[in-house]
Short mmCIF file of N, CA and C in Angstrom, two decimals:
data_model
loop_
_atom_site.label_atom_id
_atom_site.label_comp_id
_atom_site.label_asym_id
_atom_site.label_seq_id
_atom_site.Cartn_x
_atom_site.Cartn_y
_atom_site.Cartn_z
N MET A 1 50.24 108.32 -65.66
CA MET A 1 51.25 109.40 -65.71
C MET A 1 50.66 110.58 -65.06
N GLY A 2 51.48 111.43 -64.51
CA GLY A 2 51.06 112.58 -63.75
C GLY A 2 50.86 113.80 -64.67
N ALA A 3 50.17 114.77 -64.25
CA ALA A 3 50.01 115.99 -65.01
C ALA A 3 51.24 116.89 -64.95
N VAL A 4 51.60 117.49 -66.04
CA VAL A 4 52.72 118.39 -66.13
C VAL A 4 52.27 119.77 -66.25
N ALA A 5 52.69 120.64 -65.34
CA ALA A 5 52.24 122.04 -65.42
C ALA A 5 53.43 122.71 -66.19
N ILE A 6 53.10 123.57 -67.12
CA ILE A 6 54.00 124.41 -67.89
C ILE A 6 53.79 125.85 -67.43
N GLU A 7 54.86 126.34 -66.92
CA GLU A 7 54.74 127.76 -66.32
C GLU A 7 55.44 128.60 -67.31
N GLU A 8 54.99 129.81 -67.51
CA GLU A 8 55.73 130.79 -68.25
C GLU A 8 56.89 131.36 -67.50
N PRO A 9 57.99 131.68 -68.15
CA PRO A 9 59.17 132.14 -67.45
C PRO A 9 58.83 133.50 -66.82
N VAL A 10 59.39 133.72 -65.64
CA VAL A 10 59.16 134.96 -64.88
C VAL A 10 60.09 136.02 -65.42
N LYS A 11 59.45 137.19 -65.77
CA LYS A 11 60.28 138.29 -66.33
C LYS A 11 60.78 139.11 -65.12
N THR A 12 61.98 139.45 -65.07
CA THR A 12 62.46 140.35 -64.02
C THR A 12 62.27 141.76 -64.48
N ALA A 13 61.64 142.44 -63.67
CA ALA A 13 61.23 143.84 -63.85
C ALA A 13 62.54 144.68 -63.66
N LYS A 14 62.72 145.68 -64.52
CA LYS A 14 63.82 146.53 -64.32
C LYS A 14 63.38 147.57 -63.39
N LEU A 15 64.29 147.84 -62.42
CA LEU A 15 64.00 148.82 -61.40
C LEU A 15 64.17 150.23 -61.93
N ASN A 16 63.24 151.04 -61.78
CA ASN A 16 63.25 152.39 -62.18
C ASN A 16 63.86 153.17 -61.03
N LYS A 17 64.85 153.86 -61.26
CA LYS A 17 65.67 154.58 -60.21
C LYS A 17 64.71 155.61 -59.54
N GLN A 18 63.82 156.24 -60.27
CA GLN A 18 62.96 157.17 -59.69
C GLN A 18 61.96 156.50 -58.73
N LYS A 19 61.41 155.38 -59.04
CA LYS A 19 60.50 154.63 -58.16
C LYS A 19 61.23 154.28 -56.86
N VAL A 20 62.47 153.83 -57.03
CA VAL A 20 63.21 153.47 -55.75
C VAL A 20 63.40 154.71 -54.93
N ARG A 21 63.72 155.77 -55.50
CA ARG A 21 63.99 157.03 -54.70
C ARG A 21 62.72 157.45 -54.02
N ASP A 22 61.52 157.34 -54.71
CA ASP A 22 60.24 157.68 -54.15
C ASP A 22 59.88 156.77 -52.98
N GLY A 23 60.18 155.53 -53.16
CA GLY A 23 59.92 154.55 -52.19
C GLY A 23 60.72 154.77 -50.87
N VAL A 24 61.97 155.13 -51.10
CA VAL A 24 62.89 155.46 -49.89
C VAL A 24 62.40 156.68 -49.23
N ALA A 25 62.06 157.70 -50.01
CA ALA A 25 61.52 158.91 -49.38
C ALA A 25 60.32 158.75 -48.67
N THR A 26 59.37 157.89 -49.07
CA THR A 26 58.19 157.58 -48.42
C THR A 26 58.49 156.89 -47.15
N ALA A 27 59.44 155.88 -47.11
CA ALA A 27 59.86 155.17 -45.96
C ALA A 27 60.41 156.16 -44.94
N VAL A 28 61.24 157.05 -45.36
CA VAL A 28 61.93 158.04 -44.43
C VAL A 28 60.80 158.94 -43.88
N ARG A 29 59.86 159.46 -44.68
CA ARG A 29 58.78 160.32 -44.16
C ARG A 29 57.96 159.57 -43.14
N ILE A 30 57.57 158.24 -43.35
CA ILE A 30 56.84 157.56 -42.41
C ILE A 30 57.63 157.35 -41.18
N SER A 31 58.89 157.02 -41.32
CA SER A 31 59.76 156.86 -40.09
C SER A 31 59.80 158.07 -39.32
N ARG A 32 59.96 159.28 -39.97
CA ARG A 32 60.00 160.52 -39.19
C ARG A 32 58.60 160.75 -38.45
N GLN A 33 57.56 160.42 -39.12
CA GLN A 33 56.20 160.57 -38.41
C GLN A 33 56.12 159.73 -37.23
N VAL A 34 56.58 158.48 -37.41
CA VAL A 34 56.44 157.54 -36.21
C VAL A 34 57.40 158.10 -35.13
N PHE A 35 58.59 158.57 -35.42
CA PHE A 35 59.56 159.06 -34.48
C PHE A 35 58.92 160.31 -33.81
N ASP A 36 58.37 161.17 -34.51
CA ASP A 36 57.72 162.34 -34.01
C ASP A 36 56.56 162.06 -33.01
N ALA A 37 55.83 161.01 -33.37
CA ALA A 37 54.61 160.60 -32.63
C ALA A 37 55.08 159.95 -31.33
N THR A 38 56.18 159.31 -31.27
CA THR A 38 56.61 158.72 -30.02
C THR A 38 57.09 159.68 -29.05
N ARG A 39 57.25 161.00 -29.51
CA ARG A 39 57.71 161.97 -28.52
C ARG A 39 56.46 162.50 -27.73
N GLN A 40 55.31 162.23 -28.22
CA GLN A 40 53.99 162.70 -27.58
C GLN A 40 53.78 161.73 -26.41
N GLY A 41 53.22 162.27 -25.33
CA GLY A 41 52.96 161.55 -24.15
C GLY A 41 51.94 160.41 -24.29
N LYS A 42 50.88 160.74 -25.08
CA LYS A 42 49.83 159.66 -25.26
C LYS A 42 50.42 158.48 -25.94
N VAL A 43 51.22 158.67 -26.97
CA VAL A 43 51.80 157.53 -27.71
C VAL A 43 52.70 156.73 -26.79
N LEU A 44 53.59 157.38 -25.94
CA LEU A 44 54.38 156.77 -25.05
C LEU A 44 53.66 155.80 -24.18
N VAL A 45 52.56 156.42 -23.54
CA VAL A 45 51.71 155.59 -22.65
C VAL A 45 51.02 154.36 -23.49
N SER A 46 50.58 154.62 -24.73
CA SER A 46 50.14 153.61 -25.52
C SER A 46 51.12 152.51 -25.77
N LEU A 47 52.37 152.98 -26.18
CA LEU A 47 53.47 151.91 -26.29
C LEU A 47 53.72 151.16 -25.05
N ALA A 48 53.76 151.79 -23.93
CA ALA A 48 54.01 151.11 -22.72
C ALA A 48 52.90 150.09 -22.43
N LEU A 49 51.64 150.47 -22.65
CA LEU A 49 50.58 149.60 -22.51
C LEU A 49 50.65 148.35 -23.45
N VAL A 50 51.08 148.65 -24.67
CA VAL A 50 51.25 147.56 -25.58
C VAL A 50 52.29 146.53 -25.17
N VAL A 51 53.38 147.10 -24.67
CA VAL A 51 54.46 146.27 -24.11
C VAL A 51 54.05 145.48 -22.97
N LEU A 52 53.22 146.09 -22.12
CA LEU A 52 52.70 145.35 -20.93
C LEU A 52 51.70 144.18 -21.42
N LEU A 53 50.89 144.55 -22.43
CA LEU A 53 49.96 143.59 -22.95
C LEU A 53 50.70 142.39 -23.52
N VAL A 54 51.78 142.66 -24.32
CA VAL A 54 52.48 141.55 -24.83
C VAL A 54 53.18 140.69 -23.76
N ALA A 55 53.82 141.38 -22.74
CA ALA A 55 54.38 140.58 -21.65
C ALA A 55 53.36 139.81 -20.89
N SER A 56 52.21 140.39 -20.73
CA SER A 56 51.11 139.61 -20.06
C SER A 56 50.67 138.45 -20.83
N SER A 57 50.50 138.64 -22.12
CA SER A 57 50.02 137.44 -22.93
C SER A 57 51.17 136.41 -22.98
N ILE A 58 52.36 136.74 -23.00
CA ILE A 58 53.38 135.77 -23.03
C ILE A 58 53.38 135.02 -21.67
N GLY A 59 53.10 135.67 -20.62
CA GLY A 59 53.00 135.12 -19.24
C GLY A 59 51.78 134.16 -19.18
N VAL A 60 50.81 134.48 -19.86
CA VAL A 60 49.57 133.50 -19.85
C VAL A 60 49.94 132.32 -20.63
N VAL A 61 50.67 132.44 -21.70
CA VAL A 61 51.05 131.24 -22.44
C VAL A 61 51.92 130.42 -21.68
N VAL A 62 52.86 131.00 -21.07
CA VAL A 62 53.86 130.17 -20.31
C VAL A 62 53.07 129.50 -19.06
N SER A 63 52.25 130.27 -18.44
CA SER A 63 51.49 129.63 -17.39
C SER A 63 50.63 128.52 -17.87
N ALA A 64 49.93 128.68 -19.01
CA ALA A 64 49.05 127.50 -19.48
C ALA A 64 50.02 126.29 -19.74
N HIS A 65 51.16 126.56 -20.33
CA HIS A 65 52.08 125.45 -20.66
C HIS A 65 52.48 124.75 -19.39
N GLU A 66 52.87 125.41 -18.39
CA GLU A 66 53.31 124.83 -17.12
C GLU A 66 52.08 124.14 -16.51
N ASN A 67 50.93 124.67 -16.64
CA ASN A 67 49.68 124.01 -16.02
C ASN A 67 49.45 122.67 -16.69
N ARG A 68 49.61 122.54 -18.01
CA ARG A 68 49.52 121.39 -18.77
C ARG A 68 50.49 120.36 -18.36
N GLU A 69 51.77 120.77 -18.24
CA GLU A 69 52.84 119.87 -17.75
C GLU A 69 52.55 119.38 -16.37
N LEU A 70 52.14 120.25 -15.44
CA LEU A 70 51.91 119.78 -14.14
C LEU A 70 50.61 118.79 -14.04
N PHE A 71 49.61 119.12 -14.91
CA PHE A 71 48.42 118.22 -14.88
C PHE A 71 48.77 116.87 -15.43
N ASN A 72 49.67 116.82 -16.34
CA ASN A 72 50.17 115.51 -16.97
C ASN A 72 50.93 114.73 -15.90
N THR A 73 51.81 115.51 -15.12
CA THR A 73 52.56 114.90 -14.08
C THR A 73 51.56 114.34 -12.99
N LEU A 74 50.64 115.18 -12.58
CA LEU A 74 49.66 114.72 -11.61
C LEU A 74 48.93 113.48 -12.07
N SER A 75 48.52 113.35 -13.31
CA SER A 75 47.79 112.24 -13.89
C SER A 75 48.66 110.97 -13.79
N GLN A 76 49.95 111.18 -14.10
CA GLN A 76 50.83 110.02 -13.98
C GLN A 76 51.02 109.55 -12.51
N LEU A 77 51.10 110.50 -11.60
CA LEU A 77 51.31 110.18 -10.19
C LEU A 77 50.08 109.53 -9.71
N GLN A 78 48.85 109.92 -10.06
CA GLN A 78 47.61 109.36 -9.63
C GLN A 78 47.51 107.88 -10.15
N ALA A 79 47.98 107.67 -11.48
CA ALA A 79 47.91 106.36 -11.97
C ALA A 79 48.85 105.41 -11.20
N GLY A 80 50.03 105.99 -10.89
CA GLY A 80 51.00 105.24 -10.03
C GLY A 80 50.48 104.91 -8.74
N ARG A 81 49.77 105.85 -8.05
CA ARG A 81 49.12 105.65 -6.82
C ARG A 81 48.05 104.59 -6.82
N ASP A 82 47.32 104.54 -7.91
CA ASP A 82 46.25 103.52 -8.06
C ASP A 82 46.92 102.14 -8.25
N ARG A 83 47.98 102.06 -9.00
CA ARG A 83 48.70 100.78 -9.12
C ARG A 83 49.17 100.28 -7.78
N TYR A 84 49.82 101.19 -7.04
CA TYR A 84 50.36 100.76 -5.67
C TYR A 84 49.22 100.45 -4.74
N GLN A 85 48.03 101.07 -4.82
CA GLN A 85 46.93 100.76 -3.97
C GLN A 85 46.38 99.43 -4.36
N SER A 86 46.39 99.09 -5.63
CA SER A 86 45.91 97.75 -5.98
C SER A 86 46.84 96.73 -5.55
N GLU A 87 48.21 96.97 -5.71
CA GLU A 87 49.21 95.97 -5.25
C GLU A 87 49.04 95.76 -3.70
N TRP A 88 48.89 96.87 -2.95
CA TRP A 88 48.75 96.78 -1.56
C TRP A 88 47.54 95.98 -1.14
N SER A 89 46.45 96.14 -1.82
CA SER A 89 45.26 95.33 -1.58
C SER A 89 45.63 93.86 -1.78
N GLN A 90 46.23 93.55 -2.81
CA GLN A 90 46.59 92.14 -3.21
C GLN A 90 47.48 91.58 -2.11
N LEU A 91 48.46 92.38 -1.62
CA LEU A 91 49.31 91.95 -0.52
C LEU A 91 48.58 91.68 0.73
N LEU A 92 47.69 92.55 0.97
CA LEU A 92 46.81 92.38 2.26
C LEU A 92 46.02 91.04 2.21
N LEU A 93 45.45 90.68 0.98
CA LEU A 93 44.80 89.45 0.77
C LEU A 93 45.64 88.27 0.96
N GLU A 94 46.93 88.36 0.43
CA GLU A 94 47.84 87.30 0.53
C GLU A 94 48.23 87.07 1.95
N GLN A 95 48.56 88.21 2.66
CA GLN A 95 48.94 88.17 4.10
C GLN A 95 47.72 87.41 4.91
N SER A 96 46.52 87.77 4.69
CA SER A 96 45.38 87.31 5.34
C SER A 96 45.36 85.83 4.99
N ALA A 97 45.51 85.36 3.76
CA ALA A 97 45.41 83.98 3.48
C ALA A 97 46.56 83.17 4.13
N LEU A 98 47.79 83.76 4.08
CA LEU A 98 48.96 83.01 4.60
C LEU A 98 49.01 82.94 6.17
N SER A 99 48.33 83.87 6.85
CA SER A 99 48.44 83.88 8.24
C SER A 99 47.09 83.34 8.84
N ALA A 100 46.19 82.72 8.10
CA ALA A 100 44.98 82.26 8.63
C ALA A 100 45.40 81.13 9.70
N HIS A 101 44.57 81.05 10.71
CA HIS A 101 44.85 80.16 11.86
C HIS A 101 44.94 78.67 11.33
N GLY A 102 43.99 78.31 10.58
CA GLY A 102 43.93 76.96 10.03
C GLY A 102 45.17 76.60 9.25
N ARG A 103 45.63 77.53 8.41
CA ARG A 103 46.75 77.22 7.58
C ARG A 103 48.10 77.10 8.53
N VAL A 104 48.24 78.02 9.45
CA VAL A 104 49.32 77.94 10.35
C VAL A 104 49.37 76.63 11.18
N GLU A 105 48.22 76.32 11.63
CA GLU A 105 48.12 74.99 12.36
C GLU A 105 48.40 73.77 11.51
N SER A 106 47.90 73.69 10.25
CA SER A 106 48.25 72.63 9.42
C SER A 106 49.76 72.54 9.01
N LEU A 107 50.28 73.77 8.77
CA LEU A 107 51.76 73.68 8.42
C LEU A 107 52.60 73.27 9.70
N ALA A 108 52.27 73.66 10.85
CA ALA A 108 52.90 73.30 12.12
C ALA A 108 52.84 71.73 12.26
N ALA A 109 51.72 71.23 11.95
CA ALA A 109 51.46 69.75 12.02
C ALA A 109 52.27 68.99 11.04
N GLU A 110 52.29 69.52 9.79
CA GLU A 110 53.04 68.87 8.66
C GLU A 110 54.47 68.93 8.81
N ARG A 111 55.01 70.16 9.02
CA ARG A 111 56.50 70.36 9.03
C ARG A 111 57.14 69.99 10.31
N PHE A 112 56.53 70.30 11.47
CA PHE A 112 57.19 70.08 12.68
C PHE A 112 56.55 69.08 13.60
N ASN A 113 55.65 68.34 13.10
CA ASN A 113 54.95 67.28 13.81
C ASN A 113 54.34 67.79 15.12
N MET A 114 53.80 69.01 15.08
CA MET A 114 53.28 69.65 16.26
C MET A 114 51.75 69.25 16.28
N VAL A 115 51.16 69.29 17.57
CA VAL A 115 49.80 68.94 17.77
C VAL A 115 49.30 69.96 18.80
N VAL A 116 47.99 70.06 18.75
CA VAL A 116 47.37 70.94 19.78
C VAL A 116 47.34 70.10 20.97
N PRO A 117 47.89 70.70 22.23
CA PRO A 117 47.89 69.99 23.43
C PRO A 117 46.45 69.65 23.97
N GLY A 118 46.46 68.57 24.57
CA GLY A 118 45.12 68.21 25.24
C GLY A 118 44.91 69.03 26.59
N ARG A 119 43.73 68.92 27.04
CA ARG A 119 43.31 69.66 28.21
C ARG A 119 44.24 69.24 29.42
N GLN A 120 44.54 68.02 29.50
CA GLN A 120 45.38 67.46 30.58
C GLN A 120 46.78 68.00 30.58
N ASP A 121 47.21 68.45 29.29
CA ASP A 121 48.71 68.88 29.11
C ASP A 121 48.85 70.36 29.36
N ILE A 122 47.85 71.09 29.50
CA ILE A 122 47.88 72.56 29.78
C ILE A 122 48.10 72.93 31.13
N VAL A 123 49.09 73.62 31.55
CA VAL A 123 49.40 74.05 32.85
C VAL A 123 49.23 75.57 32.93
N LEU A 124 48.36 75.99 33.91
CA LEU A 124 48.22 77.45 34.16
C LEU A 124 49.16 77.96 35.13
N VAL A 125 49.85 79.07 34.91
CA VAL A 125 50.76 79.60 35.80
C VAL A 125 50.22 80.85 36.35
N PRO A 126 50.01 80.90 37.70
CA PRO A 126 49.42 82.18 38.22
C PRO A 126 50.29 83.42 38.10
N LEU A 127 49.83 84.52 37.88
CA LEU A 127 50.66 85.75 37.82
C LEU A 127 50.79 86.34 39.19
N MET A 128 52.03 86.83 39.39
CA MET A 128 52.28 87.43 40.75
C MET A 128 52.00 88.88 40.65
N SER A 129 51.43 89.49 41.60
CA SER A 129 51.24 90.90 41.61
C SER A 129 52.42 91.56 42.04
N PRO A 130 52.67 92.76 41.67
CA PRO A 130 53.91 93.49 42.07
C PRO A 130 53.98 93.63 43.62
N VAL A 131 52.88 93.74 44.28
CA VAL A 131 52.83 93.96 45.73
C VAL A 131 53.37 92.73 46.39
N ALA A 132 52.95 91.54 45.87
CA ALA A 132 53.30 90.31 46.58
C ALA A 132 54.79 89.99 46.34
N SER A 133 55.40 90.53 45.35
CA SER A 133 56.86 90.21 45.05
C SER A 133 57.75 90.97 45.93
N GLN A 134 57.34 92.03 46.70
CA GLN A 134 58.23 92.84 47.48
C GLN A 134 58.49 92.32 48.85
#
């Protein structure tokens, strides 16, 4: 069985009208002080600098986020490039194996009954130079 916590009922405090009035008066007084302070040049410059600081920090956060996204994209593209490079290497090996002279010769002999001609069957044809043909 779990433990059971027994809490005492919360008593609602009765609001004293005078305390509420004092609180509102304090809030109004502080608001006036802040409003009066904003009229001074130094405070306006400080507020402007705070606004610039907040905007700059938001820019840093956005820039860092975009940097992470771009880095993830770069990593994915590099992994894809590596896969394609590996596949290309495999295809080159296959091409090399399929186009080997011995393999082509044996396939020609098997499928088409071709043989390498003997020395007596080879006829050399002389090339004509362009000057002799005129």
